[in-house]
Short mmCIF file of C-alpha atoms in Angstrom, two decimals:
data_model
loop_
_atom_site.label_atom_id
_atom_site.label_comp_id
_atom_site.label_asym_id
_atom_site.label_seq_id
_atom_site.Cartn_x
_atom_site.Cartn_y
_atom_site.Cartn_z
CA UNK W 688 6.64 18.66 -17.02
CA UNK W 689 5.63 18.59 -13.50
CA UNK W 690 7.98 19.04 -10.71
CA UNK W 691 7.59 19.28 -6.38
CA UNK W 692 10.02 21.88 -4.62
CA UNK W 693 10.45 21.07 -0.77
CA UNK W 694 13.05 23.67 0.05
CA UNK W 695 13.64 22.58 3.83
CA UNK W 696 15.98 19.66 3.79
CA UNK W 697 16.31 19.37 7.43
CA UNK W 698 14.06 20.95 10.69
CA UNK W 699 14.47 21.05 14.25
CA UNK W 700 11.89 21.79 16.42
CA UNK W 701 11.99 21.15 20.18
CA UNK W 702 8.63 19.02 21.17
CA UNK W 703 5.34 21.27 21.36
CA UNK W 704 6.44 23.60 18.95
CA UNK W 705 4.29 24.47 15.64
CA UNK W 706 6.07 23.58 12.25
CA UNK W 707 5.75 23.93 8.86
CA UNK W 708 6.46 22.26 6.06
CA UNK W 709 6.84 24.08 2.62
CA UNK W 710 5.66 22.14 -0.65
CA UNK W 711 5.75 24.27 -3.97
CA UNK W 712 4.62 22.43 -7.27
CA UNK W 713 4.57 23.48 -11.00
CA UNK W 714 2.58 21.55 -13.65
CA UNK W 715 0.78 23.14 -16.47
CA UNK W 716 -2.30 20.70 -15.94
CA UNK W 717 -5.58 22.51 -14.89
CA UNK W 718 -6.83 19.07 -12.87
CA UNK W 719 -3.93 17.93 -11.08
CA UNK W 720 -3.62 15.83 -6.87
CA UNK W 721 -1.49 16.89 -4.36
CA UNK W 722 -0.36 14.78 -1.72
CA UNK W 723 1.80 14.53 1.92
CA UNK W 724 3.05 11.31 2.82
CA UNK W 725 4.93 10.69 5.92
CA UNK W 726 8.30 8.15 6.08
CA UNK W 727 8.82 7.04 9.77
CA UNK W 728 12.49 5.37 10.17
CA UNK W 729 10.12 2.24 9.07
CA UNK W 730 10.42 2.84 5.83
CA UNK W 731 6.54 2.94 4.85
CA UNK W 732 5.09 6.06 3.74
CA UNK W 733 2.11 6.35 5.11
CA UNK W 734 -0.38 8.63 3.05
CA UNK W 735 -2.03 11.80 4.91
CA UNK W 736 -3.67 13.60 2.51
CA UNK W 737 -5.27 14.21 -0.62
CA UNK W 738 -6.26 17.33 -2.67
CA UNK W 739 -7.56 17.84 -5.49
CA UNK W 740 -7.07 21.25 -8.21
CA UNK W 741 -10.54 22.40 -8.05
CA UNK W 742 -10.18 22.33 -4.11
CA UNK W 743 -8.65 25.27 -2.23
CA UNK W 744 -10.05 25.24 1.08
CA UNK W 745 -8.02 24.16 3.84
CA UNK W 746 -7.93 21.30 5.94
CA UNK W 747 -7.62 20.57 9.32
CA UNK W 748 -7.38 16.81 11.19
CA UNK W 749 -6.43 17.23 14.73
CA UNK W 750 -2.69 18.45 14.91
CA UNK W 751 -2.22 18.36 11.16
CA UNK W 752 -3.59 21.09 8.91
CA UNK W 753 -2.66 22.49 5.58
CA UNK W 754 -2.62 24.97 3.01
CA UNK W 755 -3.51 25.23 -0.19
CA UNK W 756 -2.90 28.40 -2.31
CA UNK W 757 -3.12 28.49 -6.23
CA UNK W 758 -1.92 31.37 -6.32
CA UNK W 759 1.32 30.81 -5.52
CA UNK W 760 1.30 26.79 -6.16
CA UNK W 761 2.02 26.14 -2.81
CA UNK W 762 0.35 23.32 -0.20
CA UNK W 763 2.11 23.43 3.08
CA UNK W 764 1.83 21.10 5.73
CA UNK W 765 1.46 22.36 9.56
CA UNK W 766 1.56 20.23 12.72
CA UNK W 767 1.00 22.26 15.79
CA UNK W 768 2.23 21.64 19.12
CA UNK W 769 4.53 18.89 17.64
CA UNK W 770 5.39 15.47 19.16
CA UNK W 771 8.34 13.54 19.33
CA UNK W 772 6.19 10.73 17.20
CA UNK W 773 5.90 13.13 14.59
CA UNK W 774 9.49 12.75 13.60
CA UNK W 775 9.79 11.30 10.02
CA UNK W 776 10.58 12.32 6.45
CA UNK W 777 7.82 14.55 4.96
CA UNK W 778 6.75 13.97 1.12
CA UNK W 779 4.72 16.38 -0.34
CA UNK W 780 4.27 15.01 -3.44
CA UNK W 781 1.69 16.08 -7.11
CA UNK W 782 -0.35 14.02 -9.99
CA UNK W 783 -1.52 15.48 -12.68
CA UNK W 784 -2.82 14.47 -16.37
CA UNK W 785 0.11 15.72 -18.25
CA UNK W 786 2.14 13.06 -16.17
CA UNK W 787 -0.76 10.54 -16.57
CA UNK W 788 -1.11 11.22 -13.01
CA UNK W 789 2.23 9.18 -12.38
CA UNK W 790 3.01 11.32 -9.02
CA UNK W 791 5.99 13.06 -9.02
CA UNK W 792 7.41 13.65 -5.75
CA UNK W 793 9.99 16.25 -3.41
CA UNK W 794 13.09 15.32 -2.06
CA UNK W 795 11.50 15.29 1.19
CA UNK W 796 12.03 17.07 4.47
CA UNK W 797 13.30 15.52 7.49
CA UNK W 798 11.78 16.51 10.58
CA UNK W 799 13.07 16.04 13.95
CA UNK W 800 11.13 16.68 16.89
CA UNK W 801 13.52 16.85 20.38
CA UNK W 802 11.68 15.76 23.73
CA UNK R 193 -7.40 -5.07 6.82
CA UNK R 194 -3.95 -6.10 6.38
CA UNK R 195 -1.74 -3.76 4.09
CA UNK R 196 0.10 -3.82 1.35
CA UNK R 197 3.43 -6.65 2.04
CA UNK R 198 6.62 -6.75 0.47
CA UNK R 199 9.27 -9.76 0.51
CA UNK R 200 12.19 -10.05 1.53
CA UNK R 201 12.97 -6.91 3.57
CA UNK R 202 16.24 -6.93 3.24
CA UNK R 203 18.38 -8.40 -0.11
CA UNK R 204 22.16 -8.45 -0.47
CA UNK R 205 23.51 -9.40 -4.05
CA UNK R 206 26.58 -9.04 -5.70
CA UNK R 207 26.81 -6.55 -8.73
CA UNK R 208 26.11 -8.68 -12.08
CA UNK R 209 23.56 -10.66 -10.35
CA UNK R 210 19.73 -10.54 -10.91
CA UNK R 211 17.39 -9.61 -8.02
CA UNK R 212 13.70 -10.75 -7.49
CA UNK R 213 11.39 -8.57 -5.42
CA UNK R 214 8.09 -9.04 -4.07
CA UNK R 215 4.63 -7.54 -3.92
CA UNK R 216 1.08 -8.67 -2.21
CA UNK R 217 -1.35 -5.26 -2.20
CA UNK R 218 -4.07 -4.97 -0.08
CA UNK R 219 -7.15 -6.98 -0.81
CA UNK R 220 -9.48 -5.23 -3.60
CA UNK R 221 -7.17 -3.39 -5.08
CA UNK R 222 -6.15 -4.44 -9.03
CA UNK R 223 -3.18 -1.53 -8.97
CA UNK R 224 0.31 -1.80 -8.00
CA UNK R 225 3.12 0.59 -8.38
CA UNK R 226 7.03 0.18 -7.88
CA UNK R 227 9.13 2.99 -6.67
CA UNK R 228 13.18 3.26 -6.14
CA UNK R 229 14.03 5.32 -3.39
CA UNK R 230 17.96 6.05 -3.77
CA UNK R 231 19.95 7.67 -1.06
CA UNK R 232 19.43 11.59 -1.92
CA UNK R 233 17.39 10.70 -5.32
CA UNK R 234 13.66 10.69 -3.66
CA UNK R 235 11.26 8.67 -4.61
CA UNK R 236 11.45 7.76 -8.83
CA UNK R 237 8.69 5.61 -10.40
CA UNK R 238 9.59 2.73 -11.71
CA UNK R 239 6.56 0.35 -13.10
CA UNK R 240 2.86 0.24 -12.75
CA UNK R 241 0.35 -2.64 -12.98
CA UNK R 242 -3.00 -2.39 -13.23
CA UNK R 243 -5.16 -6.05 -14.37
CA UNK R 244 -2.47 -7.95 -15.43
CA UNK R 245 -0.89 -5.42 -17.59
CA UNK R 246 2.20 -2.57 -17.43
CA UNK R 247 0.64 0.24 -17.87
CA UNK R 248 3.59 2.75 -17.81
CA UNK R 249 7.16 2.81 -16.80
CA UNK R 250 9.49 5.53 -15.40
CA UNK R 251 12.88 6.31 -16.90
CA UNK R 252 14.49 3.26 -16.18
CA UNK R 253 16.74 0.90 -18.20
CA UNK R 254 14.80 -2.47 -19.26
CA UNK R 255 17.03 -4.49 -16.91
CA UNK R 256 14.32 -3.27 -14.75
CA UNK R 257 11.21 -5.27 -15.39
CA UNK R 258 8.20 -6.89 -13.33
CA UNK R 259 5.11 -8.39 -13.89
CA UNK R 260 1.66 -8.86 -11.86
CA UNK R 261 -0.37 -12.00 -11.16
CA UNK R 262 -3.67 -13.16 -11.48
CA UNK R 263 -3.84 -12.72 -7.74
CA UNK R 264 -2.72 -8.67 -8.48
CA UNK R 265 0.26 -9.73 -6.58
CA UNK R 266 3.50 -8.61 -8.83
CA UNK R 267 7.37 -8.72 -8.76
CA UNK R 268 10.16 -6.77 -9.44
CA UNK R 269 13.12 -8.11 -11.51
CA UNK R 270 16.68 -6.10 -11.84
CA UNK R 271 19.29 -7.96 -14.25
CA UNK R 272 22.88 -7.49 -14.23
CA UNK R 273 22.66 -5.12 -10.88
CA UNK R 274 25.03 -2.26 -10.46
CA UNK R 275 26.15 -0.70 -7.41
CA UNK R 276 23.67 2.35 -8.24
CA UNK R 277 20.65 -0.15 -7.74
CA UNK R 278 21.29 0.02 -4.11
CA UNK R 279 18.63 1.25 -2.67
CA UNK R 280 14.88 1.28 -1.03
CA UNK R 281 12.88 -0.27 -3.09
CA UNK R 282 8.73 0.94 -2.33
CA UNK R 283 5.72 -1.19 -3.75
CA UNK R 284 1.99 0.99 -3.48
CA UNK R 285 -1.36 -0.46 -3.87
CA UNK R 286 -4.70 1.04 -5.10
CA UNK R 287 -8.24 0.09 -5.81
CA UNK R 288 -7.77 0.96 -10.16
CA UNK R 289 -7.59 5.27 -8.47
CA UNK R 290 -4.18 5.94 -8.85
CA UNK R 291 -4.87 8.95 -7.18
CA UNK R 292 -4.69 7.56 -3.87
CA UNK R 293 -1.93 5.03 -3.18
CA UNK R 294 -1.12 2.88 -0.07
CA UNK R 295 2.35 1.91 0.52
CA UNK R 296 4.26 -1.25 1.59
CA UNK R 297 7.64 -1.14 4.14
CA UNK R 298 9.96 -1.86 1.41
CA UNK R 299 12.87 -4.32 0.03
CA UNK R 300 16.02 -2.61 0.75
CA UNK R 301 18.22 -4.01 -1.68
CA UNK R 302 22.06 -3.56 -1.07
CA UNK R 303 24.70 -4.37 -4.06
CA UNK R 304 28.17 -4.95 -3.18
#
């Protein structure tokens, strides 16, 4: 069984503050995605990025950067100096072969960035 | 490159009544993928299409069914709603990789 742990339900930033976003996942799978989508009050989730098992090295694209550890099955998700745009629900969310790579995802965390 | 569409964006039935919900992904890709996204419940799989075909389902009673065109467009069907079925309902594309899917806005289907 595979299963995605955001613990932060709810976070409050003021705008140009850094903030992170805690994703811990547990699958047995050696080859296994994770994933951070990001739900504006749209609706759409719109798909940030992908990493793969076999992958640890960090990431970086412009504000956005995360974290990958194995070690302790986490991939957090940092936005520095955050905007009031970047306020949305936060999936972090993890495919793997045991699920045939059906993703499973977290409950989400809702950010909210004040001006 | 227009993305994935979903019709209507809002639906109102009453409970015991059947609900039809669509699907267009974006252009190229043969995959699409239904999610339910109850209040508090996350996002829960539902269906996915790939060619024509289901390829797997989530854990969802069989009142929940779809099916997916020649044109890879597909539809969602939910008999005999219940009040539980309210909810957003998410439709995701991709080109055959289901590693990588691209999502639609959503039906938001309300049963009163």
């Amino acid at each position: 069984a595979q299963k995605v742990t955001q613990a932060q339900t709810e976070i409050s930033v003021v705008e140009k503050e850094d903030v992170t976003l805690d994703c811990v996942y547990e699958t047995r799978d050696t080859t296994y995605y994770l994933f951070w989508y990001k739900q504006p009050p749209s609706g759409e989730l719109v798909f940030l990025i992908r990493r793969n098992s076999f992958d640890e090295q960090n990431e970086i694209s412009g504000r956005y950067s995360w974290n990958f550890q194995k070690s302790t099955s986490s991939f957090n998700f940092t936005i520095t100096a955050s905007q009031v745009v970047d306020s949305a629900v936060y999936f972090c969310a993890l495919s793997s072969s045991g699920g045939s790579y059906i993703p499973t995802f977290g409950r989400g965390t809702s950010l909210i960035v004040h001006p | 490159e227009a993305g994935v569409t979903q019709s209507p964006t809002h639906l109102i039935k009453t409970r015991g009544q059947q609900a039809t919900l669509r699907c267009s992904p974006i252009s190229g890709h043969t995959s699409v993928y239904w999610y339910q996204q109850a209040l508090g419940l996350g996002l829960q799989f539902l269906l996915w299409y790939d060619e024509g075909e289901e390829r797997n389902r989530g854990n969802f009673p069989p009142r929940f069914s779809g099916r997916q065109f020649p044109n890879y467009s597909s539809e969602l069907n939910v008999n005999a709603l219940e009040l539980e079925d309210s909810a957003l309902y998410l439709c995701a594309s991709s080109p055959g990789d289901w590693t990588e899917q691209y999502f639609g806005p959503g039906t938001r289907l309300t049963v009163t």
